CSV table of C-alpha atoms and ligand atoms in Angstrom, one decimal:
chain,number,residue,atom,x,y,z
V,5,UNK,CA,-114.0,-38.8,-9.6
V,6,UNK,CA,-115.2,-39.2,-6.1
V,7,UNK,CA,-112.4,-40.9,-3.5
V,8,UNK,CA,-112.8,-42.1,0.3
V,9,UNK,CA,-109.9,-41.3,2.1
V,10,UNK,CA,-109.7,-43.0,5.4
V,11,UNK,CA,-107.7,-42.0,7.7
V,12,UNK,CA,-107.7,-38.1,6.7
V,13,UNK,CA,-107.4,-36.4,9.6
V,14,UNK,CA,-103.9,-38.8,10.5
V,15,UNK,CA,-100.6,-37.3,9.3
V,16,UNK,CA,-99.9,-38.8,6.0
V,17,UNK,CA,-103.9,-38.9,5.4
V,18,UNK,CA,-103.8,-35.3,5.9
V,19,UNK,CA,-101.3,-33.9,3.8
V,20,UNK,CA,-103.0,-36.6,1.0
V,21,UNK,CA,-106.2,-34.5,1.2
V,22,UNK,CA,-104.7,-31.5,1.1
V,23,UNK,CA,-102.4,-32.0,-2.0
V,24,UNK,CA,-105.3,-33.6,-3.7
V,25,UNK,CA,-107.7,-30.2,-3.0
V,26,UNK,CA,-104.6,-28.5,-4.5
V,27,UNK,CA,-103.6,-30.5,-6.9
V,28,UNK,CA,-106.7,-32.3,-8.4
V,29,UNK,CA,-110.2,-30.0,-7.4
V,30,UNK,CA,-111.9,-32.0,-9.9
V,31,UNK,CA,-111.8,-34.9,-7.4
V,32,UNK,CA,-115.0,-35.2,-5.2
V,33,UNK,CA,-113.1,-36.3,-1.1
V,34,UNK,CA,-114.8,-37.7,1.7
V,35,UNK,CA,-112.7,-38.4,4.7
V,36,UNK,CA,-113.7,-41.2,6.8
V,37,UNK,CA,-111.6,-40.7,10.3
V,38,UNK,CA,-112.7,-42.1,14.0
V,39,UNK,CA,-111.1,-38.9,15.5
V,40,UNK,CA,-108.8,-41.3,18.0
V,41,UNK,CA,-105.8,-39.5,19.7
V,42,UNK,CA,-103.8,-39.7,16.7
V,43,UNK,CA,-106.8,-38.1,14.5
V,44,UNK,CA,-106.9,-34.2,14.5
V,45,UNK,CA,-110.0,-32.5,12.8
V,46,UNK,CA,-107.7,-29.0,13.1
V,47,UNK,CA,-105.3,-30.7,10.4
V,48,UNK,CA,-108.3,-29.7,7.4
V,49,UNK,CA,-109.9,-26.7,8.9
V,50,UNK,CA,-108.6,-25.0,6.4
V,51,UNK,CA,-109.9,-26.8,3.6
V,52,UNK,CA,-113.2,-27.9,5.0
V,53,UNK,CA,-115.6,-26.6,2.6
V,54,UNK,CA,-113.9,-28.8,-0.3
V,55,UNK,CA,-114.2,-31.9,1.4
V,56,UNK,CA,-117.1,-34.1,3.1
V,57,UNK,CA,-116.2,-35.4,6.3
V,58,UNK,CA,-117.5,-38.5,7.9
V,59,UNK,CA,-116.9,-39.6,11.8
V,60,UNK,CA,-116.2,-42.8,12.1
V,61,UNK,CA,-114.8,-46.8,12.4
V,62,UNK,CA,-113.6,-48.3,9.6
V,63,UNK,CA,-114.5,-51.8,11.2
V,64,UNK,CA,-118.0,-50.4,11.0
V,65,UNK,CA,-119.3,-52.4,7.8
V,66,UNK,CA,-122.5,-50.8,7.2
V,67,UNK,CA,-121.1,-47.5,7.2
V,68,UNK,CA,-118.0,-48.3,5.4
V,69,UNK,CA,-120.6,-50.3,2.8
V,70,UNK,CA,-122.6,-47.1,2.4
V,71,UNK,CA,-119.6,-44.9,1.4
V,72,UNK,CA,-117.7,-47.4,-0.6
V,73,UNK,CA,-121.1,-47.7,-2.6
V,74,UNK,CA,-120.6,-44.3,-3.5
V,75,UNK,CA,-117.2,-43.3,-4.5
V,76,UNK,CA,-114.7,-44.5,-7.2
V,77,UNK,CA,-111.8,-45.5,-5.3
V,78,UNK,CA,-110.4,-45.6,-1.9
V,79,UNK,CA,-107.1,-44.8,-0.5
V,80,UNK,CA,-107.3,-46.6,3.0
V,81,UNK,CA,-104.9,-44.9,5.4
V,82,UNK,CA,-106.9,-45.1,8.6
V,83,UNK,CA,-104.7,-47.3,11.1
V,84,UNK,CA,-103.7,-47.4,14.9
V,85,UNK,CA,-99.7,-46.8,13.7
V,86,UNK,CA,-97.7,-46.3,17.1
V,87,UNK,CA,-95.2,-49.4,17.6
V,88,UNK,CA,-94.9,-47.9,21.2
V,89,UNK,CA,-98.8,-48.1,21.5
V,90,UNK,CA,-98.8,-51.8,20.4
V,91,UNK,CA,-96.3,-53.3,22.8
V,92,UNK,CA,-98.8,-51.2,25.5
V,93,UNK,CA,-102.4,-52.7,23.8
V,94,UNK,CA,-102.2,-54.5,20.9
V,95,UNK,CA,-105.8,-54.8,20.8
V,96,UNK,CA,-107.0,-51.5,19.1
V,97,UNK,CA,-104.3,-52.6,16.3
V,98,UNK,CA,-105.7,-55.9,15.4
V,99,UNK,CA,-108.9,-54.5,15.3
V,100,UNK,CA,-108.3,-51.3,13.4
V,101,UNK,CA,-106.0,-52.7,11.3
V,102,UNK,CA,-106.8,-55.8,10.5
V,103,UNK,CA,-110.8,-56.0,10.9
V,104,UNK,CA,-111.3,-52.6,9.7
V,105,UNK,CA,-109.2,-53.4,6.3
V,106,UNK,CA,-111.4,-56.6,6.2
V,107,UNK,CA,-114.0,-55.0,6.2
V,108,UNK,CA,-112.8,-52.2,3.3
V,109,UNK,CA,-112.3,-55.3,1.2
V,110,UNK,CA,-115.8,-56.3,1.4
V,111,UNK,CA,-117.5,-53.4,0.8
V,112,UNK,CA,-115.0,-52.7,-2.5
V,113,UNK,CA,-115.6,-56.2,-3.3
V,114,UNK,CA,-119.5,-56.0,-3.4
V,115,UNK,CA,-119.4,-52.4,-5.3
V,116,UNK,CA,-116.7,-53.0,-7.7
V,117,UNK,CA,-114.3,-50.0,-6.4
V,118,UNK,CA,-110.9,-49.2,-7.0
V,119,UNK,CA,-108.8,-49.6,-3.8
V,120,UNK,CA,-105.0,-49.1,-2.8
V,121,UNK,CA,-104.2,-50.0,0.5
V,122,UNK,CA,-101.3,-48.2,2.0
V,123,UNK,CA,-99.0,-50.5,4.4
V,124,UNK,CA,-95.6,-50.2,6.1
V,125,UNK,CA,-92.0,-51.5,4.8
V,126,UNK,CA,-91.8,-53.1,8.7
V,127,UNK,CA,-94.2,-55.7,7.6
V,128,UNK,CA,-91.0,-57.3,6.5
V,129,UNK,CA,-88.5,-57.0,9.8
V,130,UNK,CA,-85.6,-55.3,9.9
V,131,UNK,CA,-82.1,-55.6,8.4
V,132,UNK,CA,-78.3,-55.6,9.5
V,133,UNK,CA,-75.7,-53.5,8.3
V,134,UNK,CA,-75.0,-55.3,5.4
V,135,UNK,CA,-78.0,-56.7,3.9
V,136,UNK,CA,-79.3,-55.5,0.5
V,137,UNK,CA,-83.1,-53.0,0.8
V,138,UNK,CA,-86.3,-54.6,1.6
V,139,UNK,CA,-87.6,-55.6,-2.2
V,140,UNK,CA,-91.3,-56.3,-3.4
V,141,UNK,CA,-90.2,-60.1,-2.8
V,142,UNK,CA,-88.7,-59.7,0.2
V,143,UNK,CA,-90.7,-62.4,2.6
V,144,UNK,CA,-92.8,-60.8,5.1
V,145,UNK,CA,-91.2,-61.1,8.9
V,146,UNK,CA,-93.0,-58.2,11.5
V,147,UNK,CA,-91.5,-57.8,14.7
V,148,UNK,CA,-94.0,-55.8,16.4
V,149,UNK,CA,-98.0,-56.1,17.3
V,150,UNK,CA,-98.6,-52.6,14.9
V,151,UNK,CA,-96.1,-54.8,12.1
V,152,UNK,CA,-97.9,-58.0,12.5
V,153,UNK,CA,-101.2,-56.4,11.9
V,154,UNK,CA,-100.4,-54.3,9.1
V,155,UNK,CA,-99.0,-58.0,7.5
V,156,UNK,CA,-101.8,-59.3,8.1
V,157,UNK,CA,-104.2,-56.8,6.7
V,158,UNK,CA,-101.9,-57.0,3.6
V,159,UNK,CA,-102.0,-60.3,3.0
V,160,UNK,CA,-106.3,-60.1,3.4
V,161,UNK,CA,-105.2,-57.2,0.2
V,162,UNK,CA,-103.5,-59.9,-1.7
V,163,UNK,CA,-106.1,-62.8,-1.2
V,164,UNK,CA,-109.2,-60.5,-2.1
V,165,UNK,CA,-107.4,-59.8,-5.5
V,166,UNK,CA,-106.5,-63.2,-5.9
V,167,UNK,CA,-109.3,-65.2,-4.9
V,168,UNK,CA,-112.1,-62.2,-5.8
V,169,UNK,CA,-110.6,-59.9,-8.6
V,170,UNK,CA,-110.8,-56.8,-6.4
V,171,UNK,CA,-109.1,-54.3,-8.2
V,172,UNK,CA,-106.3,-53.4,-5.6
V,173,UNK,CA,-102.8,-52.0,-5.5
V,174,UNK,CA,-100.6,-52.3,-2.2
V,175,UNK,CA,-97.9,-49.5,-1.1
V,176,UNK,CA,-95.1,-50.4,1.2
V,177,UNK,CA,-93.4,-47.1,2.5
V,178,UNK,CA,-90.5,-46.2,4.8
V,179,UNK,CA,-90.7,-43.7,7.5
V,180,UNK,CA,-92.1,-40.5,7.1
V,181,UNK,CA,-91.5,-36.6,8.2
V,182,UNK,CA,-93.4,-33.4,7.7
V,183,UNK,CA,-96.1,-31.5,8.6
V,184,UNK,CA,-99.0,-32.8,10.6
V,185,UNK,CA,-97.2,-35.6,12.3
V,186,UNK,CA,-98.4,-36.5,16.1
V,187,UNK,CA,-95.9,-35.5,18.8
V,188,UNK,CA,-95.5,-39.0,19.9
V,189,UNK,CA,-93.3,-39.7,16.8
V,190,UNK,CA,-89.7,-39.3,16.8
V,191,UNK,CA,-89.3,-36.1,14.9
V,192,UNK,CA,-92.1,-34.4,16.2
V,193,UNK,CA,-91.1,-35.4,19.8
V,194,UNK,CA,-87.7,-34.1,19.4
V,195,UNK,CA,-88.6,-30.7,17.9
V,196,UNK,CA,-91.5,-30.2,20.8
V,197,UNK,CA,-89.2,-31.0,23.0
V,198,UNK,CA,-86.6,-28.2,22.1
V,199,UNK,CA,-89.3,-26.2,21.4
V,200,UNK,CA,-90.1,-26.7,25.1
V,201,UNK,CA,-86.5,-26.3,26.2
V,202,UNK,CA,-86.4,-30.4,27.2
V,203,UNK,CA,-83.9,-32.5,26.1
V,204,UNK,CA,-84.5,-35.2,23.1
V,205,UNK,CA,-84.8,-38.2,24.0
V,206,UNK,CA,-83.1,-41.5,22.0
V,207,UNK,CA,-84.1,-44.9,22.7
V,208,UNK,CA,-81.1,-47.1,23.6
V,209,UNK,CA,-77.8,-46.0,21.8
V,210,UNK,CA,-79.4,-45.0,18.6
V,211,UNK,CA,-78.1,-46.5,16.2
V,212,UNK,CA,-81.3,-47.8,14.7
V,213,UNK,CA,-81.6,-46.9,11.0
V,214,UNK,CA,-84.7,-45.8,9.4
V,215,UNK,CA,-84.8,-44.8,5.6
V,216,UNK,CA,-86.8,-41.4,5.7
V,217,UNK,CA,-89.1,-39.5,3.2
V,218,UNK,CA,-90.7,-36.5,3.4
V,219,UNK,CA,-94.8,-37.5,3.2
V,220,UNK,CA,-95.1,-35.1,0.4
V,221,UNK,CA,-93.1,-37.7,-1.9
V,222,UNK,CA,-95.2,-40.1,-0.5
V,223,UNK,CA,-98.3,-38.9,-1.3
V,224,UNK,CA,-97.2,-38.0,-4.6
V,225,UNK,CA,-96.1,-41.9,-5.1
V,226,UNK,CA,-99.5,-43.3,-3.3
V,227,UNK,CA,-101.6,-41.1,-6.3
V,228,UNK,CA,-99.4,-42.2,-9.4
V,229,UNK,CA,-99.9,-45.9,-8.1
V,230,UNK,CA,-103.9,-44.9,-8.3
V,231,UNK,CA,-103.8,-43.8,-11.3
V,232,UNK,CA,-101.0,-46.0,-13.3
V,233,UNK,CA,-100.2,-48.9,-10.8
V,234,UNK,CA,-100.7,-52.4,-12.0
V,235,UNK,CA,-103.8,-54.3,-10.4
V,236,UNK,CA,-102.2,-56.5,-7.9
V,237,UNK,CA,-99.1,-55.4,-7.2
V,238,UNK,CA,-97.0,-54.0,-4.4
V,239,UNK,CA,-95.0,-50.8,-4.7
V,240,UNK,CA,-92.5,-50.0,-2.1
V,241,UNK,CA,-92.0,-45.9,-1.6
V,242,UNK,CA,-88.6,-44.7,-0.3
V,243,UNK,CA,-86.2,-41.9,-0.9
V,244,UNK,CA,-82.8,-43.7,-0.1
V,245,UNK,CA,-82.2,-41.2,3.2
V,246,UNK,CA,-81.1,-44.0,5.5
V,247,UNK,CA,-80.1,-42.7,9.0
V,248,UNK,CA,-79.4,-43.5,12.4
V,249,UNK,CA,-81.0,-42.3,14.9
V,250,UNK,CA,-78.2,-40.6,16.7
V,251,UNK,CA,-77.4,-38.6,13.6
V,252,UNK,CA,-81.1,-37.5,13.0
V,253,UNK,CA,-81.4,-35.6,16.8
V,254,UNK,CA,-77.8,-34.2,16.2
V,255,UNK,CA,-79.5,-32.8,12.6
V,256,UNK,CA,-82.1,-31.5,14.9
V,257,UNK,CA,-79.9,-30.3,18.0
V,258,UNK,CA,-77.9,-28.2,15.4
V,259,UNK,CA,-81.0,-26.8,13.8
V,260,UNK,CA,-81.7,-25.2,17.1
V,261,UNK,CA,-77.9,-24.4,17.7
V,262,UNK,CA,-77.1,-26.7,20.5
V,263,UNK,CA,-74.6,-28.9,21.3
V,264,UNK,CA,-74.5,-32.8,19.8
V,265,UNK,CA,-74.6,-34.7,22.5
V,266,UNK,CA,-77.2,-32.2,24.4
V,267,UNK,CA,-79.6,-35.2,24.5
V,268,UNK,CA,-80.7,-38.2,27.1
V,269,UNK,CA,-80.6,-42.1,26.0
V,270,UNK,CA,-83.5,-43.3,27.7
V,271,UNK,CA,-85.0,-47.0,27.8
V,272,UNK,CA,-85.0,-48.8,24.7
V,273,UNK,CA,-87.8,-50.1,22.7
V,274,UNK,CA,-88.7,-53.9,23.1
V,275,UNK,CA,-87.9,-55.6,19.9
V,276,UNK,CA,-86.9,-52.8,18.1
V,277,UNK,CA,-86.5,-53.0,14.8
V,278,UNK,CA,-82.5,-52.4,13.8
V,279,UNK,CA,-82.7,-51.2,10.0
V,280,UNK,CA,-85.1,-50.6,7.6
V,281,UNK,CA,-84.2,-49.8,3.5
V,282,UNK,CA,-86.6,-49.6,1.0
V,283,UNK,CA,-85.4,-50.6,-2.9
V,284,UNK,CA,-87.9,-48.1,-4.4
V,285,UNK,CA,-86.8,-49.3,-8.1
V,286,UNK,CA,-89.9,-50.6,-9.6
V,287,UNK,CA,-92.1,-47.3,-8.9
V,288,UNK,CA,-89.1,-45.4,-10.6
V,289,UNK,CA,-88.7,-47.7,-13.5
V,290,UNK,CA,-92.1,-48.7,-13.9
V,291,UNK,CA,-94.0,-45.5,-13.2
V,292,UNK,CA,-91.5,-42.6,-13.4
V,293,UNK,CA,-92.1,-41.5,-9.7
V,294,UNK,CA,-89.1,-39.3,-8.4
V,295,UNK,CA,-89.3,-38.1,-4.8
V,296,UNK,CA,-88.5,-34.1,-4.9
V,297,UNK,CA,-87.6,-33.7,-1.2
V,298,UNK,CA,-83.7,-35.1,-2.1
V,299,UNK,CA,-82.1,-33.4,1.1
V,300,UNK,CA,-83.0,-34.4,4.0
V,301,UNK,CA,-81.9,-31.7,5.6
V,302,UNK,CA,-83.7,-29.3,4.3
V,303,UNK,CA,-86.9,-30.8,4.4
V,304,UNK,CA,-85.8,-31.5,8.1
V,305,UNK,CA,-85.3,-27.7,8.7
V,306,UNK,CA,-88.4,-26.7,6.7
V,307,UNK,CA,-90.2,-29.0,9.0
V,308,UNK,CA,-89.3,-27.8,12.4
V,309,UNK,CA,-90.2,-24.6,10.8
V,310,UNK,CA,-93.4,-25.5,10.3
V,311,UNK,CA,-93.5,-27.2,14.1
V,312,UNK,CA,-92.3,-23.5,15.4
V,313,UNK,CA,-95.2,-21.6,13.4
V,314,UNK,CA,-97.9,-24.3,14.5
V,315,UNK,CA,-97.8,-24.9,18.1
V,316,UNK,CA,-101.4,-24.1,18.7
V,317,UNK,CA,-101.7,-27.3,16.6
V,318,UNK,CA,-99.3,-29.3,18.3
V,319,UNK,CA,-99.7,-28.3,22.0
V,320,UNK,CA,-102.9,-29.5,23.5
V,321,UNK,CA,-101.6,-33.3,22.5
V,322,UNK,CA,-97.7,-32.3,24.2
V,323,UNK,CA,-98.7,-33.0,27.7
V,324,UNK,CA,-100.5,-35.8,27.3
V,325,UNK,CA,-98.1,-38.0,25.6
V,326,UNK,CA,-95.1,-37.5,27.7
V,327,UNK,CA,-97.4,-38.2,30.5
V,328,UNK,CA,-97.9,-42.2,28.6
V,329,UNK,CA,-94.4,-42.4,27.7
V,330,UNK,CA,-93.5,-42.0,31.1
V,331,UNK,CA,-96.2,-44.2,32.2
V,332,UNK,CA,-95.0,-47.1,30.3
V,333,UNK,CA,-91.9,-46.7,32.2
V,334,UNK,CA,-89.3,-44.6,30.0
V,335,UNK,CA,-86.5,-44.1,32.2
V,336,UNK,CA,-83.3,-41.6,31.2
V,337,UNK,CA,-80.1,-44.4,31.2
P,424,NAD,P1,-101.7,-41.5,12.2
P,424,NAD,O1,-101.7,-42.3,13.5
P,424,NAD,O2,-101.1,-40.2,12.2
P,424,NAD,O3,-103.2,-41.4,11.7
P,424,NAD,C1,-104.1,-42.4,11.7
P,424,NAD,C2,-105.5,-41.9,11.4
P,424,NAD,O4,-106.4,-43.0,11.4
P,424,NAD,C3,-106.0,-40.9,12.5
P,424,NAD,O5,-106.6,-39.8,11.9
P,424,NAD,C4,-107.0,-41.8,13.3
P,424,NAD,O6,-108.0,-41.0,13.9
P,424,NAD,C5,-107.5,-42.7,12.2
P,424,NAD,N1,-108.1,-43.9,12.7
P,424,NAD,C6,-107.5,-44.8,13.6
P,424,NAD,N2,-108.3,-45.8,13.8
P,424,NAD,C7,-109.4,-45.6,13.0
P,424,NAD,C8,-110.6,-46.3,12.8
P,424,NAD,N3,-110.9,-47.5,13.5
P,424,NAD,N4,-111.5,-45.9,11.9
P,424,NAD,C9,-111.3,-44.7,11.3
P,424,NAD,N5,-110.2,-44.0,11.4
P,424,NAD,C10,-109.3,-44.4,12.3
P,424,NAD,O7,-101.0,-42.5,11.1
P,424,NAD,P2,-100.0,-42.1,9.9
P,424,NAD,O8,-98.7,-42.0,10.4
P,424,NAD,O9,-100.7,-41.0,9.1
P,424,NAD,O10,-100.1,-43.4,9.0
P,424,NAD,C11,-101.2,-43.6,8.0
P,424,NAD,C12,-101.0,-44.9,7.3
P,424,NAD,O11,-99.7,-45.0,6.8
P,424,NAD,C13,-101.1,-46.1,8.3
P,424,NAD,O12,-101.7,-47.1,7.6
P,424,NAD,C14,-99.6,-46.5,8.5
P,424,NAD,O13,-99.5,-47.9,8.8
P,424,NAD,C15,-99.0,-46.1,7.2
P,424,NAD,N6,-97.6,-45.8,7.2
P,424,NAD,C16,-97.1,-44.8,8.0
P,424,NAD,C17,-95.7,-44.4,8.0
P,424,NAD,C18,-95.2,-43.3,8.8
P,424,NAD,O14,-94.0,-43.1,8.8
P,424,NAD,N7,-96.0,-42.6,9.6
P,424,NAD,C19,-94.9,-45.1,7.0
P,424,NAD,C20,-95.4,-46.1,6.2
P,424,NAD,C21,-96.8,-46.4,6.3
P,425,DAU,O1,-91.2,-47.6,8.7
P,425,DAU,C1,-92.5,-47.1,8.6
P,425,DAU,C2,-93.0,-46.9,10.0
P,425,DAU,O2,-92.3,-45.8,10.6
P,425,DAU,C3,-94.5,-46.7,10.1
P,425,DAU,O3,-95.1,-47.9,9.7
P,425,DAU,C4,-95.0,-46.4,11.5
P,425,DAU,O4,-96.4,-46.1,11.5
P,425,DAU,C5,-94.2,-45.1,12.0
P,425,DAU,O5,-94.6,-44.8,13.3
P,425,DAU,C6,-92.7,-45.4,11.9
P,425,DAU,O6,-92.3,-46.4,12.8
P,425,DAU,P1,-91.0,-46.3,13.7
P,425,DAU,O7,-91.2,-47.1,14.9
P,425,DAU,O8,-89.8,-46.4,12.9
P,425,DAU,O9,-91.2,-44.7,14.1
P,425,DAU,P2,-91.0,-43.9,15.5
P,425,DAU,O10,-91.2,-42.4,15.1
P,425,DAU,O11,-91.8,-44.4,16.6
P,425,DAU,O12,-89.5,-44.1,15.8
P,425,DAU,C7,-88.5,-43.9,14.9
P,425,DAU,C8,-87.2,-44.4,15.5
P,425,DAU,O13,-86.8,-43.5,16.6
P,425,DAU,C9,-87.3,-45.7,16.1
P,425,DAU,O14,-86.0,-46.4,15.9
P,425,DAU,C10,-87.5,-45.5,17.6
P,425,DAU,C11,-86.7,-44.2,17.8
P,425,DAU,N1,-87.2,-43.3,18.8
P,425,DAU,C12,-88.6,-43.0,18.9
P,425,DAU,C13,-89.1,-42.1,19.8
P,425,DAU,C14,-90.6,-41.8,19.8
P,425,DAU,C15,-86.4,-42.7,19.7
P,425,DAU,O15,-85.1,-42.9,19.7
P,425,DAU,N2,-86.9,-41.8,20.6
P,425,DAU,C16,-88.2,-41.4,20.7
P,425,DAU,O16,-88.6,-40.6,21.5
């Protein structure tokens, strides 16, 4: 089998190609990545002999055309995937994400190739306190430029199955932590930031609730829906680890033996989302997937472990992105 992975040199694309080389050497991987900031070819150095690796846009249709024409499947990951980003320039999101999906779907549409499409559970809004997980059926309601486009590049998915019998699957997953992830992301920040001897910083009063996975469960979800998902239909991935944010930089703060409230609130996010919770019941019923990362903590732990052992990977993208969060005008409260 011979897969295009776009998006492999992102954080969750990443780790995908490098459980797959582990996992699964009989499949043939070619990376299709633009390099942007978020793209880091240092993430598969140390697998690339077992992969091909291809430079460039996904929006470019004759080049995506070529590579869909010779592979079995595609697992499109390649996306601009910063909320922050997309309040600053939403351009880069409608065009990556939406145009660059577009033109995916063509090119799997002419060649006849297996494609899932891997999307976000903020394409349906957030929740309050109260109100039952984000389902399959839940109605699609994005806050945010980077949530608008990823619902619209989902609902392009859905009408190419529909109206062309293209042979998709759509994933919907909650937020993910682990190795690889960009420093501008909150777990990544945080940990730099101790690293660095900086405080963490926590947008508004944090109590925001996101429903975290580790990306290895992920991953592991995204390939049984490849192989065993039904053609057409939406999965959502999530590992029932809802926290607010508050409580995940205390996790952290103690991890590096500091105090709880050793932290700054600083400006909050426009629009930002309140909850997110994934009902993850239909990939565990229907296709047996488990996630194996059950305590948070401890995948937590393992992670800024692997943030302490990796700096040279993290470091020359530190500066730079405090530099645009202040920019944009974070402020400490
Ligand atoms: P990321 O920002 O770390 O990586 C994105 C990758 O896509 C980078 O390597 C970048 O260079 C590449 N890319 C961007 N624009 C491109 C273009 N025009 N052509 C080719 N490559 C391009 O993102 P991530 O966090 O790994 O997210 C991957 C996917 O998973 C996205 O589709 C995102 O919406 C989705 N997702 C992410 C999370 C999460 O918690 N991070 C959760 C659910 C879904
Ligand atoms: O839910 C899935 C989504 O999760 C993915 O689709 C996105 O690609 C991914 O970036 C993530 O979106 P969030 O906006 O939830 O993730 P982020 O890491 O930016 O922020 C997580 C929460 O932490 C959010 O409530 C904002 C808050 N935050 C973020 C940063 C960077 C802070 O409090 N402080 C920070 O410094």
């Amino acid at each position: 089998m011979r897969l295009l992975v776009t998006g492999g040199a992102g954080f969750i694309g990443a780790n995908f190609v490098h459980q797959t080389v582990a996992d699964r050497p009989e499949v043939g991987v070619v990376v299709l990545d633009a390099l942007t900031y978020a793209g880091n070819r240092a993430s598969l150095d140390s697998i690339a002999d077992r992969i091909e690796f291809v430079r460039g846009d996904v929006a470019d249709q004759e080049l995506v055309d070529r590579l869909v024409g010779g592979v079995d499947a595609v697992v499109h990951f390649a996306a601009e995937s910063h909320n922050d980003n997309s309040l600053a320039q939403p351009f880069p999101f409608v065009q990556t994400n939406i145009v660059g999906t577009f033109a995916l779907l063509e090119a799997v549409r002419r060649h006849d190739v297996r494609y899932h499409h891997i999307s976000t559970d903020e394409v349906y809004g957030d929740l309050d306190a109260h109100e039952p997980p984000f389902t399959p059926n839940t109605p699609y309601n994005p806050s945010s430029p980077y949530s608008a486009s990823k619902a619209s590049s989902d609902l392009l998915v859905r009408a190419w199955v529909r109206s062309f019998g293209v042979r998709a699957t759509i994933s919907n997953c909650s937020n993910n932590y682990g190795p690889y992830q960009h420093v501008e992301k909150f777990i990544p920040r945080q940990i730099t930031n101790l690293i660095d001897g900086v405080r963490p910083r926590l947008y508004g009063a944090g109590h925001q609730v996101r429903d975290w996975i580790h990306v290895h469960d992920h991953n592991r979800a995204v390939w049984t829906i490849l192989e065993h998902g039904r053609i057409g239909q939406t999965y959502l991935i999530g590992a029932n680890d809802e926290l607010d944010n508050k409580s995940v930089i205390e996790l952290i703060l103690a991890e590096f033996g500091r105090d709880a409230d050793d932290f700054d609130h600083v400006t909050d996010r426009p629009g930002h989302d309140q909850r997110y919770a994934i009902d993850a019941s239909l990939l565990r019923t229907e296709l047996g997937w488990e996630p194996r990362f059950a305590d948070f903590r401890a995948g937590l732990s393992a992670t800024i472990r692997w943030y302490r052992e990796h700096e040279d990977w993290w470091r020359p993208n530190k500066a730079v992105t405090e530099s645009t969060y202040l920019t944009a005008g974070e402020k400490v409260l």
